[in-house]
JSON list of C-alpha atoms in Angstrom, two decimals:
[
{"chain": "A", "resi": 105, "resn": "MET", "atom": "CA", "xyz": [0.00, 0.00, 0.00]},
{"chain": "A", "resi": 106, "resn": "ASN", "atom": "CA", "xyz": [1.48, 3.35, -0.89]},
{"chain": "A", "resi": 107, "resn": "THR", "atom": "CA", "xyz": [1.55, 6.11, 1.71]},
{"chain": "A", "resi": 108, "resn": "ALA", "atom": "CA", "xyz": [-0.26, 8.66, -0.46]},
{"chain": "A", "resi": 109, "resn": "SER", "atom": "CA", "xyz": [-3.40, 6.54, -0.66]},
{"chain": "A", "resi": 110, "resn": "ALA", "atom": "CA", "xyz": [-3.15, 5.59, 3.03]},
{"chain": "A", "resi": 111, "resn": "SER", "atom": "CA", "xyz": [-3.14, 9.22, 4.15]},
{"chain": "A", "resi": 112, "resn": "ALA", "atom": "CA", "xyz": [-5.98, 10.09, 1.75]},
{"chain": "A", "resi": 113, "resn": "ASP", "atom": "CA", "xyz": [-8.06, 7.22, 3.19]},
{"chain": "A", "resi": 114, "resn": "GLU", "atom": "CA", "xyz": [-7.40, 8.43, 6.76]},
{"chain": "A", "resi": 115, "resn": "THR", "atom": "CA", "xyz": [-8.65, 11.95, 6.01]},
{"chain": "A", "resi": 116, "resn": "GLU", "atom": "CA", "xyz": [-11.70, 10.95, 3.97]},
{"chain": "A", "resi": 117, "resn": "PRO", "atom": "CA", "xyz": [-14.85, 10.74, 6.13]},
{"chain": "A", "resi": 118, "resn": "ARG", "atom": "CA", "xyz": [-16.74, 7.47, 6.22]},
{"chain": "A", "resi": 119, "resn": "TRP", "atom": "CA", "xyz": [-19.92, 8.69, 4.51]},
{"chain": "A", "resi": 120, "resn": "LEU", "atom": "CA", "xyz": [-23.30, 7.33, 5.47]},
{"chain": "A", "resi": 121, "resn": "THR", "atom": "CA", "xyz": [-24.72, 4.63, 3.26]},
{"chain": "A", "resi": 122, "resn": "ASP", "atom": "CA", "xyz": [-28.00, 5.36, 1.51]},
{"chain": "A", "resi": 123, "resn": "GLU", "atom": "CA", "xyz": [-29.84, 3.35, 4.15]},
{"chain": "A", "resi": 124, "resn": "GLU", "atom": "CA", "xyz": [-28.02, 5.09, 7.03]},
{"chain": "A", "resi": 125, "resn": "GLN", "atom": "CA", "xyz": [-28.79, 8.45, 5.43]},
{"chain": "A", "resi": 126, "resn": "ARG", "atom": "CA", "xyz": [-32.49, 7.50, 5.16]},
{"chain": "A", "resi": 127, "resn": "ILE", "atom": "CA", "xyz": [-32.59, 6.41, 8.84]},
{"chain": "A", "resi": 128, "resn": "TRP", "atom": "CA", "xyz": [-30.69, 9.50, 10.02]},
{"chain": "A", "resi": 129, "resn": "ARG", "atom": "CA", "xyz": [-32.97, 11.89, 8.13]},
{"chain": "A", "resi": 130, "resn": "SER", "atom": "CA", "xyz": [-36.09, 10.09, 9.39]},
{"chain": "A", "resi": 131, "resn": "TYR", "atom": "CA", "xyz": [-34.79, 10.41, 12.96]},
{"chain": "A", "resi": 132, "resn": "TRP", "atom": "CA", "xyz": [-33.89, 14.08, 12.53]},
{"chain": "A", "resi": 133, "resn": "HIS", "atom": "CA", "xyz": [-37.20, 14.89, 10.87]},
{"chain": "A", "resi": 134, "resn": "ALA", "atom": "CA", "xyz": [-39.23, 13.07, 13.56]},
{"chain": "A", "resi": 135, "resn": "THR", "atom": "CA", "xyz": [-37.37, 14.59, 16.53]},
{"chain": "A", "resi": 136, "resn": "THR", "atom": "CA", "xyz": [-37.60, 18.10, 15.07]},
{"chain": "A", "resi": 137, "resn": "LEU", "atom": "CA", "xyz": [-41.35, 17.72, 14.51]},
{"chain": "A", "resi": 138, "resn": "LEU", "atom": "CA", "xyz": [-41.85, 16.13, 17.94]},
{"chain": "A", "resi": 139, "resn": "GLU", "atom": "CA", "xyz": [-40.03, 18.92, 19.75]},
{"chain": "A", "resi": 140, "resn": "ASP", "atom": "CA", "xyz": [-42.06, 21.52, 17.82]},
{"chain": "A", "resi": 141, "resn": "HIS", "atom": "CA", "xyz": [-45.31, 19.66, 18.60]},
{"chain": "A", "resi": 142, "resn": "LEU", "atom": "CA", "xyz": [-44.53, 19.54, 22.34]},
{"chain": "A", "resi": 143, "resn": "ASP", "atom": "CA", "xyz": [-43.35, 23.15, 22.40]},
{"chain": "A", "resi": 144, "resn": "ARG", "atom": "CA", "xyz": [-46.56, 24.34, 20.75]},
{"chain": "A", "resi": 145, "resn": "GLN", "atom": "CA", "xyz": [-48.72, 22.30, 23.17]},
{"chain": "A", "resi": 146, "resn": "LEU", "atom": "CA", "xyz": [-46.92, 23.69, 26.21]},
{"chain": "A", "resi": 147, "resn": "GLN", "atom": "CA", "xyz": [-46.91, 27.26, 24.87]},
{"chain": "A", "resi": 148, "resn": "ARG", "atom": "CA", "xyz": [-50.65, 27.01, 24.28]},
{"chain": "A", "resi": 149, "resn": "ASP", "atom": "CA", "xyz": [-51.47, 25.37, 27.64]},
{"chain": "A", "resi": 150, "resn": "ALA", "atom": "CA", "xyz": [-48.93, 27.05, 29.95]},
{"chain": "A", "resi": 151, "resn": "GLY", "atom": "CA", "xyz": [-47.05, 29.77, 28.07]},
{"chain": "A", "resi": 152, "resn": "MET", "atom": "CA", "xyz": [-43.73, 27.95, 28.35]},
{"chain": "A", "resi": 153, "resn": "PRO", "atom": "CA", "xyz": [-41.40, 26.01, 26.06]},
{"chain": "A", "resi": 154, "resn": "HIS", "atom": "CA", "xyz": [-40.82, 22.28, 26.47]},
{"chain": "A", "resi": 155, "resn": "MET", "atom": "CA", "xyz": [-37.40, 22.84, 28.07]},
{"chain": "A", "resi": 156, "resn": "TYR", "atom": "CA", "xyz": [-38.92, 24.94, 30.87]},
{"chain": "A", "resi": 157, "resn": "TYR", "atom": "CA", "xyz": [-41.51, 22.25, 31.52]},
{"chain": "A", "resi": 158, "resn": "GLY", "atom": "CA", "xyz": [-38.65, 19.74, 31.84]},
{"chain": "A", "resi": 159, "resn": "LEU", "atom": "CA", "xyz": [-36.92, 21.98, 34.41]},
{"chain": "A", "resi": 160, "resn": "LEU", "atom": "CA", "xyz": [-40.11, 22.21, 36.48]},
{"chain": "A", "resi": 161, "resn": "VAL", "atom": "CA", "xyz": [-40.55, 18.42, 36.31]},
{"chain": "A", "resi": 162, "resn": "GLY", "atom": "CA", "xyz": [-36.94, 17.94, 37.43]},
{"chain": "A", "resi": 163, "resn": "LEU", "atom": "CA", "xyz": [-37.53, 20.16, 40.44]},
{"chain": "A", "resi": 164, "resn": "ALA", "atom": "CA", "xyz": [-40.89, 18.53, 41.24]},
{"chain": "A", "resi": 165, "resn": "GLU", "atom": "CA", "xyz": [-39.23, 15.09, 41.35]},
{"chain": "A", "resi": 166, "resn": "ALA", "atom": "CA", "xyz": [-36.30, 16.24, 43.53]},
{"chain": "A", "resi": 167, "resn": "PRO", "atom": "CA", "xyz": [-36.25, 15.88, 47.31]},
{"chain": "A", "resi": 168, "resn": "ARG", "atom": "CA", "xyz": [-37.87, 18.96, 48.87]},
{"chain": "A", "resi": 169, "resn": "GLN", "atom": "CA", "xyz": [-38.48, 20.14, 45.27]},
{"chain": "A", "resi": 170, "resn": "ARG", "atom": "CA", "xyz": [-35.05, 21.75, 45.08]},
{"chain": "A", "resi": 171, "resn": "LEU", "atom": "CA", "xyz": [-31.80, 21.06, 43.24]},
{"chain": "A", "resi": 172, "resn": "ARG", "atom": "CA", "xyz": [-28.45, 22.73, 43.04]},
{"chain": "A", "resi": 173, "resn": "MET", "atom": "CA", "xyz": [-28.22, 24.64, 39.79]},
{"chain": "A", "resi": 174, "resn": "THR", "atom": "CA", "xyz": [-25.32, 22.47, 38.56]},
{"chain": "A", "resi": 175, "resn": "GLU", "atom": "CA", "xyz": [-27.31, 19.31, 39.28]},
{"chain": "A", "resi": 176, "resn": "LEU", "atom": "CA", "xyz": [-30.37, 20.68, 37.48]},
{"chain": "A", "resi": 177, "resn": "ALA", "atom": "CA", "xyz": [-28.20, 21.56, 34.45]},
{"chain": "A", "resi": 178, "resn": "MET", "atom": "CA", "xyz": [-26.84, 18.01, 34.43]},
{"chain": "A", "resi": 179, "resn": "LYS", "atom": "CA", "xyz": [-30.30, 16.45, 34.80]},
{"chain": "A", "resi": 180, "resn": "SER", "atom": "CA", "xyz": [-31.64, 18.68, 32.00]},
{"chain": "A", "resi": 181, "resn": "LYS", "atom": "CA", "xyz": [-28.59, 18.18, 29.74]},
{"chain": "A", "resi": 182, "resn": "ILE", "atom": "CA", "xyz": [-28.13, 21.92, 29.14]},
{"chain": "A", "resi": 183, "resn": "THR", "atom": "CA", "xyz": [-25.33, 24.42, 29.66]},
{"chain": "A", "resi": 184, "resn": "ARG", "atom": "CA", "xyz": [-25.17, 26.35, 32.91]},
{"chain": "A", "resi": 185, "resn": "SER", "atom": "CA", "xyz": [-25.68, 29.67, 31.10]},
{"chain": "A", "resi": 186, "resn": "ARG", "atom": "CA", "xyz": [-28.79, 28.37, 29.32]},
{"chain": "A", "resi": 187, "resn": "LEU", "atom": "CA", "xyz": [-30.09, 27.10, 32.67]},
{"chain": "A", "resi": 188, "resn": "SER", "atom": "CA", "xyz": [-29.43, 30.44, 34.34]},
{"chain": "A", "resi": 189, "resn": "HIS", "atom": "CA", "xyz": [-31.40, 32.25, 31.63]},
{"chain": "A", "resi": 190, "resn": "ALA", "atom": "CA", "xyz": [-34.28, 29.73, 31.88]},
{"chain": "A", "resi": 191, "resn": "ILE", "atom": "CA", "xyz": [-34.41, 29.96, 35.68]},
{"chain": "A", "resi": 192, "resn": "ALA", "atom": "CA", "xyz": [-34.52, 33.77, 35.45]},
{"chain": "A", "resi": 193, "resn": "ARG", "atom": "CA", "xyz": [-37.59, 33.48, 33.19]},
{"chain": "A", "resi": 194, "resn": "LEU", "atom": "CA", "xyz": [-39.22, 30.91, 35.50]},
{"chain": "A", "resi": 195, "resn": "GLU", "atom": "CA", "xyz": [-38.51, 33.20, 38.49]},
{"chain": "A", "resi": 196, "resn": "LYS", "atom": "CA", "xyz": [-40.21, 36.07, 36.65]},
{"chain": "A", "resi": 197, "resn": "ASN", "atom": "CA", "xyz": [-43.31, 33.86, 36.31]},
{"chain": "A", "resi": 198, "resn": "GLY", "atom": "CA", "xyz": [-43.15, 33.02, 40.02]},
{"chain": "A", "resi": 199, "resn": "TRP", "atom": "CA", "xyz": [-42.70, 29.29, 39.32]},
{"chain": "A", "resi": 200, "resn": "VAL", "atom": "CA", "xyz": [-39.15, 28.97, 40.71]},
{"chain": "A", "resi": 201, "resn": "ARG", "atom": "CA", "xyz": [-37.00, 30.82, 43.21]},
{"chain": "A", "resi": 202, "resn": "ARG", "atom": "CA", "xyz": [-33.27, 30.71, 43.85]},
{"chain": "A", "resi": 203, "resn": "GLU", "atom": "CA", "xyz": [-31.74, 30.16, 47.25]},
{"chain": "A", "resi": 204, "resn": "ASP", "atom": "CA", "xyz": [-28.10, 30.49, 48.23]},
{"chain": "A", "resi": 205, "resn": "CYS", "atom": "CA", "xyz": [-26.33, 27.31, 49.23]},
{"chain": "A", "resi": 206, "resn": "PRO", "atom": "CA", "xyz": [-25.29, 27.56, 52.90]},
{"chain": "A", "resi": 207, "resn": "SER", "atom": "CA", "xyz": [-22.29, 25.22, 52.47]},
{"chain": "A", "resi": 208, "resn": "ASP", "atom": "CA", "xyz": [-20.96, 26.85, 49.28]},
{"chain": "A", "resi": 209, "resn": "LYS", "atom": "CA", "xyz": [-21.01, 30.64, 48.90]},
{"chain": "A", "resi": 210, "resn": "ARG", "atom": "CA", "xyz": [-20.97, 30.37, 45.08]},
{"chain": "A", "resi": 211, "resn": "GLY", "atom": "CA", "xyz": [-23.63, 27.66, 44.82]},
{"chain": "A", "resi": 212, "resn": "GLN", "atom": "CA", "xyz": [-27.35, 28.18, 44.42]},
{"chain": "A", "resi": 213, "resn": "PHE", "atom": "CA", "xyz": [-30.45, 26.04, 44.57]},
{"chain": "A", "resi": 214, "resn": "ALA", "atom": "CA", "xyz": [-33.41, 26.27, 42.24]},
{"chain": "A", "resi": 215, "resn": "VAL", "atom": "CA", "xyz": [-36.61, 25.67, 44.21]},
{"chain": "A", "resi": 216, "resn": "LEU", "atom": "CA", "xyz": [-40.07, 24.91, 42.80]},
{"chain": "A", "resi": 217, "resn": "THR", "atom": "CA", "xyz": [-42.65, 27.34, 44.22]},
{"chain": "A", "resi": 218, "resn": "PRO", "atom": "CA", "xyz": [-46.28, 26.46, 44.97]},
{"chain": "A", "resi": 219, "resn": "ALA", "atom": "CA", "xyz": [-47.24, 28.39, 41.80]},
{"chain": "A", "resi": 220, "resn": "GLY", "atom": "CA", "xyz": [-44.77, 26.28, 39.81]},
{"chain": "A", "resi": 221, "resn": "ARG", "atom": "CA", "xyz": [-46.24, 23.10, 41.27]},
{"chain": "A", "resi": 222, "resn": "GLU", "atom": "CA", "xyz": [-49.74, 24.30, 40.35]},
{"chain": "A", "resi": 223, "resn": "VAL", "atom": "CA", "xyz": [-48.77, 25.06, 36.73]},
{"chain": "A", "resi": 224, "resn": "LEU", "atom": "CA", "xyz": [-47.26, 21.58, 36.44]},
{"chain": "A", "resi": 225, "resn": "GLU", "atom": "CA", "xyz": [-50.36, 19.91, 37.85]},
{"chain": "A", "resi": 226, "resn": "ARG", "atom": "CA", "xyz": [-52.55, 21.90, 35.47]},
{"chain": "A", "resi": 227, "resn": "THR", "atom": "CA", "xyz": [-50.33, 21.30, 32.42]},
{"chain": "A", "resi": 228, "resn": "ALA", "atom": "CA", "xyz": [-49.25, 17.67, 32.90]},
{"chain": "A", "resi": 229, "resn": "PRO", "atom": "CA", "xyz": [-52.46, 16.00, 31.64]},
{"chain": "A", "resi": 230, "resn": "GLY", "atom": "CA", "xyz": [-52.32, 17.81, 28.28]},
{"chain": "A", "resi": 231, "resn": "HIS", "atom": "CA", "xyz": [-48.61, 17.16, 27.95]},
{"chain": "A", "resi": 232, "resn": "VAL", "atom": "CA", "xyz": [-48.98, 13.44, 28.64]},
{"chain": "A", "resi": 233, "resn": "THR", "atom": "CA", "xyz": [-51.79, 13.29, 26.06]},
{"chain": "A", "resi": 234, "resn": "ALA", "atom": "CA", "xyz": [-49.58, 15.05, 23.48]},
{"chain": "A", "resi": 235, "resn": "VAL", "atom": "CA", "xyz": [-46.68, 12.64, 24.12]},
{"chain": "A", "resi": 236, "resn": "ARG", "atom": "CA", "xyz": [-48.94, 9.59, 24.03]},
{"chain": "A", "resi": 237, "resn": "GLN", "atom": "CA", "xyz": [-50.60, 10.65, 20.76]},
{"chain": "A", "resi": 238, "resn": "ALA", "atom": "CA", "xyz": [-47.35, 11.69, 19.07]},
{"chain": "A", "resi": 239, "resn": "VAL", "atom": "CA", "xyz": [-45.24, 8.67, 20.07]},
{"chain": "A", "resi": 240, "resn": "PHE", "atom": "CA", "xyz": [-46.79, 5.76, 21.93]},
{"chain": "A", "resi": 241, "resn": "ALA", "atom": "CA", "xyz": [-50.14, 5.53, 20.10]},
{"chain": "A", "resi": 242, "resn": "ARG", "atom": "CA", "xyz": [-48.23, 5.11, 16.83]},
{"chain": "A", "resi": 243, "resn": "LEU", "atom": "CA", "xyz": [-46.02, 2.24, 17.99]},
{"chain": "A", "resi": 244, "resn": "THR", "atom": "CA", "xyz": [-46.63, -1.37, 18.93]},
{"chain": "A", "resi": 245, "resn": "PRO", "atom": "CA", "xyz": [-45.48, -2.46, 22.39]},
{"chain": "A", "resi": 246, "resn": "GLU", "atom": "CA", "xyz": [-42.49, -4.18, 20.74]},
{"chain": "A", "resi": 247, "resn": "GLN", "atom": "CA", "xyz": [-41.57, -1.02, 18.84]},
{"chain": "A", "resi": 248, "resn": "GLN", "atom": "CA", "xyz": [-41.84, 1.00, 22.05]},
{"chain": "A", "resi": 249, "resn": "GLU", "atom": "CA", "xyz": [-39.45, -1.39, 23.79]},
{"chain": "A", "resi": 250, "resn": "THR", "atom": "CA", "xyz": [-37.02, -1.29, 20.85]},
{"chain": "A", "resi": 251, "resn": "LEU", "atom": "CA", "xyz": [-37.14, 2.51, 20.72]},
{"chain": "A", "resi": 252, "resn": "GLY", "atom": "CA", "xyz": [-36.36, 2.66, 24.45]},
{"chain": "A", "resi": 253, "resn": "GLU", "atom": "CA", "xyz": [-33.41, 0.28, 24.06]},
{"chain": "A", "resi": 254, "resn": "ILE", "atom": "CA", "xyz": [-32.03, 2.20, 21.07]},
{"chain": "A", "resi": 255, "resn": "MET", "atom": "CA", "xyz": [-32.31, 5.60, 22.79]},
{"chain": "A", "resi": 256, "resn": "GLN", "atom": "CA", "xyz": [-30.61, 4.20, 25.91]},
{"chain": "A", "resi": 257, "resn": "ILE", "atom": "CA", "xyz": [-27.68, 2.96, 23.82]},
{"chain": "A", "resi": 258, "resn": "VAL", "atom": "CA", "xyz": [-27.35, 6.31, 22.02]},
{"chain": "A", "resi": 259, "resn": "ALA", "atom": "CA", "xyz": [-27.56, 8.28, 25.30]},
{"chain": "A", "resi": 260, "resn": "GLU", "atom": "CA", "xyz": [-24.97, 6.09, 27.00]},
{"chain": "A", "resi": 261, "resn": "GLY", "atom": "CA", "xyz": [-22.60, 6.57, 24.07]},
{"chain": "A", "resi": 262, "resn": "LEU", "atom": "CA", "xyz": [-22.96, 10.34, 24.21]},
{"chain": "A", "resi": 263, "resn": "GLN", "atom": "CA", "xyz": [-22.55, 10.69, 27.97]},
{"chain": "A", "resi": 264, "resn": "PRO", "atom": "CA", "xyz": [-19.08, 9.37, 28.79]},
{"chain": "A", "resi": 265, "resn": "ASN", "atom": "CA", "xyz": [-18.09, 8.89, 32.42]},
{"chain": "A", "resi": 266, "resn": "GLU", "atom": "CA", "xyz": [-14.45, 9.91, 32.14]},
{"chain": "A", "resi": 267, "resn": "ALA", "atom": "CA", "xyz": [-13.19, 13.12, 33.72]},
{"chain": "A", "resi": 268, "resn": "GLY", "atom": "CA", "xyz": [-12.96, 16.07, 31.36]},
{"chain": "A", "resi": 269, "resn": "ALA", "atom": "CA", "xyz": [-15.77, 14.90, 29.09]},
{"chain": "A", "resi": 270, "resn": "ASP", "atom": "CA", "xyz": [-17.27, 17.70, 27.01]},
{"chain": "A", "resi": 271, "resn": "LEU", "atom": "CA", "xyz": [-20.82, 17.68, 28.32]},
{"chain": "A", "resi": 272, "resn": "PRO", "atom": "CA", "xyz": [-23.25, 20.65, 28.22]},
{"chain": "A", "resi": 273, "resn": "TRP", "atom": "CA", "xyz": [-23.64, 21.07, 31.99]},
{"chain": "A", "resi": 274, "resn": "LEU", "atom": "CA", "xyz": [-19.85, 21.28, 32.39]},
{"chain": "A", "resi": 275, "resn": "ARG", "atom": "CA", "xyz": [-19.68, 24.27, 30.03]}
]
């Protein structure tokens, strides 16, 4: 093998096959439409985007309905600056408040307020219906199980455990 062709092969990307391209575009198309569908439902029912709903759910499920901001960013898979902006908007609506961390002068907690809990309780039934209609009603039980397994594999591959990993909540 000559070195010129070896170095050309090393720099050439491994392009997707036609079938991989079809699967990738179907995935991208479906997830884009699903996110838009859920955003529109939540904007209509609660005046908030899907990401904000996810933050409120994360706080509602946490002990004492509070999480450190860094932990909430990790749970939500978003950057700390995006979280800070979102929490500021949720504070303005009265759905969340920040509290200083007594053991760490730089740390803060995000805390779900009673008004935030109420908006979740009011909005959750419509959101569950939207998710069920958009995803689960269209799939057989076997397809649902396969989808769950596939998404778990993809998520595990994108969330490495080693120190220094480039993950959104570390940025």
